[in-house]
Amino acid sequence: MTADRYRLYDATDLEAVIDSMARQTVALLDATPTTLLGMLRRGAPLAQRLLEAVRGYAPDADIVCADLLVKRYADNLELLYPHAHLEAAPDLVLRGRRVIVVDDVLYQGLSLFRVFEWLRTQEAAATHAAVLVDRQRYVVPLRADIVGVTLKIAPGDVIECNVPPYEAEFAIDLWRPGASG
């Protein structure tokens, strides 16, 4: 780690975090078929990890994963679109299903809010949010139902979730842009 980048959680720490998120997820399940909707990029492999952990607690649950491309920022946090841009598989059917949207970081909530607006048009039976990290800096009235960790950090600091296959190891880092001068 450089002087302006700090490892907050490593893969071993995150095993317990995903387990906690799985238990929170199972508490929401009932007879309603459920879809874990992973927000591409890092939300999709997180949804897969969460599904595996949920199946350990509820092996007979009617639960599947699907992906949703939600793009607003580039990986360098440069604004690409004034509003969140969504793309789903054309055969994705969410009507009557419980949908749990999975993402790595909940910051201001703008992208997630847009996803929830879209899910209303898809006639989902219920919608929930699951995030690995909740920064609690919302600008819209939105909260996550399933939270891995809550990190209240300075507005200029960045939380980086390293999620395989996009990064080599599963971890959460704090990055302070400009801290080294």
mmCIF file of C-alpha atoms in Angstrom:
data_model
loop_
_atom_site.group_PDB
_atom_site.id
_atom_site.type_symbol
_atom_site.label_atom_id
_atom_site.label_comp_id
_atom_site.label_asym_id
_atom_site.label_seq_id
_atom_site.Cartn_x
_atom_site.Cartn_y
_atom_site.Cartn_z
ATOM 1 C CA MET A 1 0.000 0.000 0.000
ATOM 2 C CA THR A 2 1.151 3.525 -0.740
ATOM 3 C CA ALA A 3 0.939 6.289 1.829
ATOM 4 C CA ASP A 4 -2.449 7.418 0.480
ATOM 5 C CA ARG A 5 -4.034 3.952 0.152
ATOM 6 C CA TYR A 6 -5.050 1.827 3.140
ATOM 7 C CA ARG A 7 -6.373 -1.737 3.313
ATOM 8 C CA LEU A 8 -9.471 -1.731 5.532
ATOM 9 C CA TYR A 9 -10.717 -5.308 4.947
ATOM 10 C CA ASP A 10 -8.902 -8.272 3.406
ATOM 11 C CA ALA A 11 -10.404 -11.460 1.956
ATOM 12 C CA THR A 12 -10.517 -13.191 5.342
ATOM 13 C CA ASP A 13 -12.356 -10.235 6.911
ATOM 14 C CA LEU A 14 -14.803 -10.153 4.012
ATOM 15 C CA GLU A 15 -15.788 -13.820 4.425
ATOM 16 C CA ALA A 16 -17.528 -12.843 7.675
ATOM 17 C CA VAL A 17 -19.035 -9.763 6.011
ATOM 18 C CA ILE A 18 -20.549 -11.817 3.161
ATOM 19 C CA ASP A 19 -21.833 -14.342 5.716
ATOM 20 C CA SER A 20 -23.565 -11.516 7.618
ATOM 21 C CA MET A 21 -25.073 -10.212 4.372
ATOM 22 C CA ALA A 22 -26.347 -13.728 3.580
ATOM 23 C CA ARG A 23 -28.089 -13.944 6.959
ATOM 24 C CA GLN A 24 -29.663 -10.516 6.357
ATOM 25 C CA THR A 25 -30.824 -11.711 2.932
ATOM 26 C CA VAL A 26 -32.349 -14.930 4.266
ATOM 27 C CA ALA A 27 -34.352 -12.846 6.761
ATOM 28 C CA LEU A 28 -36.078 -11.150 3.791
ATOM 29 C CA LEU A 29 -36.941 -14.350 1.924
ATOM 30 C CA ASP A 30 -40.390 -15.886 1.794
ATOM 31 C CA ALA A 31 -42.198 -17.914 -0.874
ATOM 32 C CA THR A 32 -41.698 -15.123 -3.447
ATOM 33 C CA PRO A 33 -39.169 -16.103 -6.148
ATOM 34 C CA THR A 34 -36.083 -13.921 -5.731
ATOM 35 C CA THR A 35 -33.515 -12.455 -8.102
ATOM 36 C CA LEU A 36 -30.190 -11.066 -6.943
ATOM 37 C CA LEU A 37 -29.610 -8.347 -9.536
ATOM 38 C CA GLY A 38 -25.878 -7.601 -9.642
ATOM 39 C CA MET A 39 -24.961 -4.128 -10.841
ATOM 40 C CA LEU A 40 -22.119 -4.526 -13.310
ATOM 41 C CA ARG A 41 -19.239 -4.443 -12.736
ATOM 42 C CA ARG A 42 -18.452 -5.378 -9.162
ATOM 43 C CA GLY A 43 -22.039 -5.949 -8.017
ATOM 44 C CA ALA A 44 -22.367 -8.965 -10.328
ATOM 45 C CA PRO A 45 -19.597 -11.103 -8.759
ATOM 46 C CA LEU A 46 -20.734 -9.898 -5.324
ATOM 47 C CA ALA A 47 -24.240 -11.181 -6.129
ATOM 48 C CA GLN A 48 -22.723 -14.575 -7.006
ATOM 49 C CA ARG A 49 -20.810 -14.671 -3.702
ATOM 50 C CA LEU A 50 -23.950 -13.685 -1.844
ATOM 51 C CA LEU A 51 -25.993 -16.363 -3.628
ATOM 52 C CA GLU A 52 -23.507 -19.072 -2.620
ATOM 53 C CA ALA A 53 -23.630 -17.916 1.008
ATOM 54 C CA VAL A 54 -27.454 -17.675 1.016
ATOM 55 C CA ARG A 55 -27.720 -21.221 -0.306
ATOM 56 C CA GLY A 56 -25.778 -22.360 2.758
ATOM 57 C CA TYR A 57 -28.595 -21.038 4.954
ATOM 58 C CA ALA A 58 -31.582 -21.580 2.638
ATOM 59 C CA PRO A 59 -30.687 -24.357 0.162
ATOM 60 C CA ASP A 60 -34.271 -24.693 -1.106
ATOM 61 C CA ALA A 61 -34.902 -20.989 -1.694
ATOM 62 C CA ASP A 62 -36.087 -20.017 -5.188
ATOM 63 C CA ILE A 63 -33.262 -17.563 -5.838
ATOM 64 C CA VAL A 64 -31.197 -16.774 -8.950
ATOM 65 C CA CYS A 65 -28.703 -14.150 -10.131
ATOM 66 C CA ALA A 66 -28.928 -11.768 -13.069
ATOM 67 C CA ASP A 67 -26.809 -8.803 -14.160
ATOM 68 C CA LEU A 68 -27.709 -5.185 -14.823
ATOM 69 C CA LEU A 69 -25.344 -2.699 -16.434
ATOM 70 C CA VAL A 70 -25.660 0.616 -14.634
ATOM 71 C CA LYS A 71 -23.202 3.218 -15.823
ATOM 72 C CA ARG A 72 -22.818 6.739 -14.602
ATOM 73 C CA TYR A 73 -19.142 7.027 -13.823
ATOM 74 C CA ALA A 74 -15.976 5.623 -15.315
ATOM 75 C CA ASP A 75 -13.763 3.656 -12.934
ATOM 76 C CA ASN A 76 -11.801 6.885 -12.334
ATOM 77 C CA LEU A 77 -15.054 8.547 -11.071
ATOM 78 C CA GLU A 78 -15.272 10.820 -14.121
ATOM 79 C CA LEU A 79 -18.941 11.555 -14.895
ATOM 80 C CA LEU A 80 -19.959 9.761 -18.104
ATOM 81 C CA TYR A 81 -23.725 10.320 -18.111
ATOM 82 C CA PRO A 82 -25.844 13.004 -16.432
ATOM 83 C CA HIS A 83 -28.185 10.218 -15.300
ATOM 84 C CA ALA A 84 -27.590 6.515 -14.729
ATOM 85 C CA HIS A 85 -27.549 4.507 -17.962
ATOM 86 C CA LEU A 86 -29.162 1.028 -17.649
ATOM 87 C CA GLU A 87 -28.909 -2.079 -19.825
ATOM 88 C CA ALA A 88 -30.473 -5.443 -18.950
ATOM 89 C CA ALA A 89 -30.615 -8.713 -20.863
ATOM 90 C CA PRO A 90 -33.669 -8.599 -23.152
ATOM 91 C CA ASP A 91 -35.002 -11.859 -21.664
ATOM 92 C CA LEU A 92 -34.772 -10.668 -18.035
ATOM 93 C CA VAL A 93 -38.204 -11.036 -16.392
ATOM 94 C CA LEU A 94 -38.630 -9.562 -12.920
ATOM 95 C CA ARG A 95 -42.416 -9.291 -12.742
ATOM 96 C CA GLY A 96 -43.713 -10.780 -9.506
ATOM 97 C CA ARG A 97 -40.219 -11.495 -8.173
ATOM 98 C CA ARG A 98 -38.469 -10.127 -5.100
ATOM 99 C CA VAL A 99 -35.451 -8.256 -6.497
ATOM 100 C CA ILE A 100 -32.388 -7.570 -4.392
ATOM 101 C CA VAL A 101 -30.084 -5.137 -6.185
ATOM 102 C CA VAL A 102 -26.454 -5.878 -5.268
ATOM 103 C CA ASP A 103 -23.673 -3.301 -5.572
ATOM 104 C CA ASP A 104 -20.257 -2.685 -4.071
ATOM 105 C CA VAL A 105 -20.614 0.846 -2.653
ATOM 106 C CA LEU A 106 -23.646 2.951 -1.796
ATOM 107 C CA TYR A 107 -22.481 6.540 -1.825
ATOM 108 C CA GLN A 108 -25.039 9.166 -2.827
ATOM 109 C CA GLY A 109 -27.624 6.662 -4.025
ATOM 110 C CA LEU A 110 -28.291 8.249 -7.422
ATOM 111 C CA SER A 111 -27.596 5.134 -9.520
ATOM 112 C CA LEU A 112 -29.481 2.860 -7.140
ATOM 113 C CA PHE A 113 -32.442 5.256 -7.103
ATOM 114 C CA ARG A 114 -32.555 5.100 -10.904
ATOM 115 C CA VAL A 115 -32.485 1.276 -10.756
ATOM 116 C CA PHE A 116 -35.415 1.288 -8.316
ATOM 117 C CA GLU A 117 -37.362 3.584 -10.660
ATOM 118 C CA TRP A 118 -36.716 1.125 -13.496
ATOM 119 C CA LEU A 119 -37.701 -1.864 -11.314
ATOM 120 C CA ARG A 120 -41.084 -0.234 -10.713
ATOM 121 C CA THR A 121 -41.698 -0.436 -14.471
ATOM 122 C CA GLN A 122 -40.682 -4.113 -14.393
ATOM 123 C CA GLU A 123 -43.433 -4.861 -11.830
ATOM 124 C CA ALA A 124 -41.144 -6.497 -9.281
ATOM 125 C CA ALA A 125 -43.066 -7.788 -6.246
ATOM 126 C CA ALA A 126 -40.580 -6.173 -3.851
ATOM 127 C CA THR A 127 -37.264 -4.375 -4.184
ATOM 128 C CA HIS A 128 -34.323 -4.223 -1.806
ATOM 129 C CA ALA A 129 -30.722 -3.032 -1.919
ATOM 130 C CA ALA A 130 -27.675 -4.980 -0.771
ATOM 131 C CA VAL A 131 -24.300 -3.234 -0.626
ATOM 132 C CA LEU A 132 -20.888 -4.335 0.514
ATOM 133 C CA VAL A 133 -20.098 -0.798 1.759
ATOM 134 C CA ASP A 134 -22.549 1.910 2.793
ATOM 135 C CA ARG A 135 -20.942 5.372 2.997
ATOM 136 C CA GLN A 136 -24.175 7.002 4.257
ATOM 137 C CA ARG A 137 -23.817 10.140 2.141
ATOM 138 C CA TYR A 138 -27.212 9.904 0.430
ATOM 139 C CA VAL A 139 -28.662 12.717 -1.649
ATOM 140 C CA VAL A 140 -31.895 10.797 -2.295
ATOM 141 C CA PRO A 141 -34.229 9.143 0.233
ATOM 142 C CA LEU A 142 -32.787 5.668 -0.134
ATOM 143 C CA ARG A 143 -31.206 3.149 2.215
ATOM 144 C CA ALA A 144 -29.804 -0.350 1.789
ATOM 145 C CA ASP A 145 -31.687 -3.234 3.423
ATOM 146 C CA ILE A 146 -28.603 -5.460 3.477
ATOM 147 C CA VAL A 147 -25.285 -3.861 4.442
ATOM 148 C CA GLY A 148 -21.874 -5.466 4.734
ATOM 149 C CA VAL A 149 -19.997 -2.601 6.409
ATOM 150 C CA THR A 150 -20.734 1.054 7.096
ATOM 151 C CA LEU A 151 -17.830 3.456 6.566
ATOM 152 C CA LYS A 152 -18.283 7.122 7.387
ATOM 153 C CA ILE A 153 -15.294 8.759 5.762
ATOM 154 C CA ALA A 154 -14.404 12.206 4.479
ATOM 155 C CA PRO A 155 -16.276 13.249 1.325
ATOM 156 C CA GLY A 156 -13.046 13.481 -0.702
ATOM 157 C CA ASP A 157 -11.880 9.988 0.237
ATOM 158 C CA VAL A 158 -12.690 7.037 -2.013
ATOM 159 C CA ILE A 159 -13.680 3.504 -1.064
ATOM 160 C CA GLU A 160 -12.290 0.955 -3.499
ATOM 161 C CA CYS A 161 -13.846 -2.491 -3.450
ATOM 162 C CA ASN A 162 -11.509 -5.013 -5.037
ATOM 163 C CA VAL A 163 -13.671 -7.852 -6.316
ATOM 164 C CA PRO A 164 -12.404 -10.796 -8.353
ATOM 165 C CA PRO A 165 -12.427 -11.299 -11.292
ATOM 166 C CA TYR A 166 -11.854 -7.557 -11.762
ATOM 167 C CA GLU A 167 -9.063 -7.445 -9.184
ATOM 168 C CA ALA A 168 -6.727 -10.187 -7.958
ATOM 169 C CA GLU A 169 -7.885 -10.250 -4.348
ATOM 170 C CA PHE A 170 -11.137 -9.568 -2.501
ATOM 171 C CA ALA A 171 -10.590 -6.471 -0.336
ATOM 172 C CA ILE A 172 -11.798 -3.013 0.614
ATOM 173 C CA ASP A 173 -9.317 -0.132 0.454
ATOM 174 C CA LEU A 174 -9.505 3.532 1.416
ATOM 175 C CA TRP A 175 -7.854 5.873 -1.071
ATOM 176 C CA ARG A 176 -7.065 9.501 -0.336
ATOM 177 C CA PRO A 177 -6.574 11.275 -3.677
ATOM 178 C CA GLY A 178 -3.950 13.977 -3.445
ATOM 179 C CA ALA A 179 -2.819 12.936 0.062
ATOM 180 C CA SER A 180 0.747 12.432 -1.150
ATOM 181 C CA GLY A 181 0.949 15.875 -2.596
#
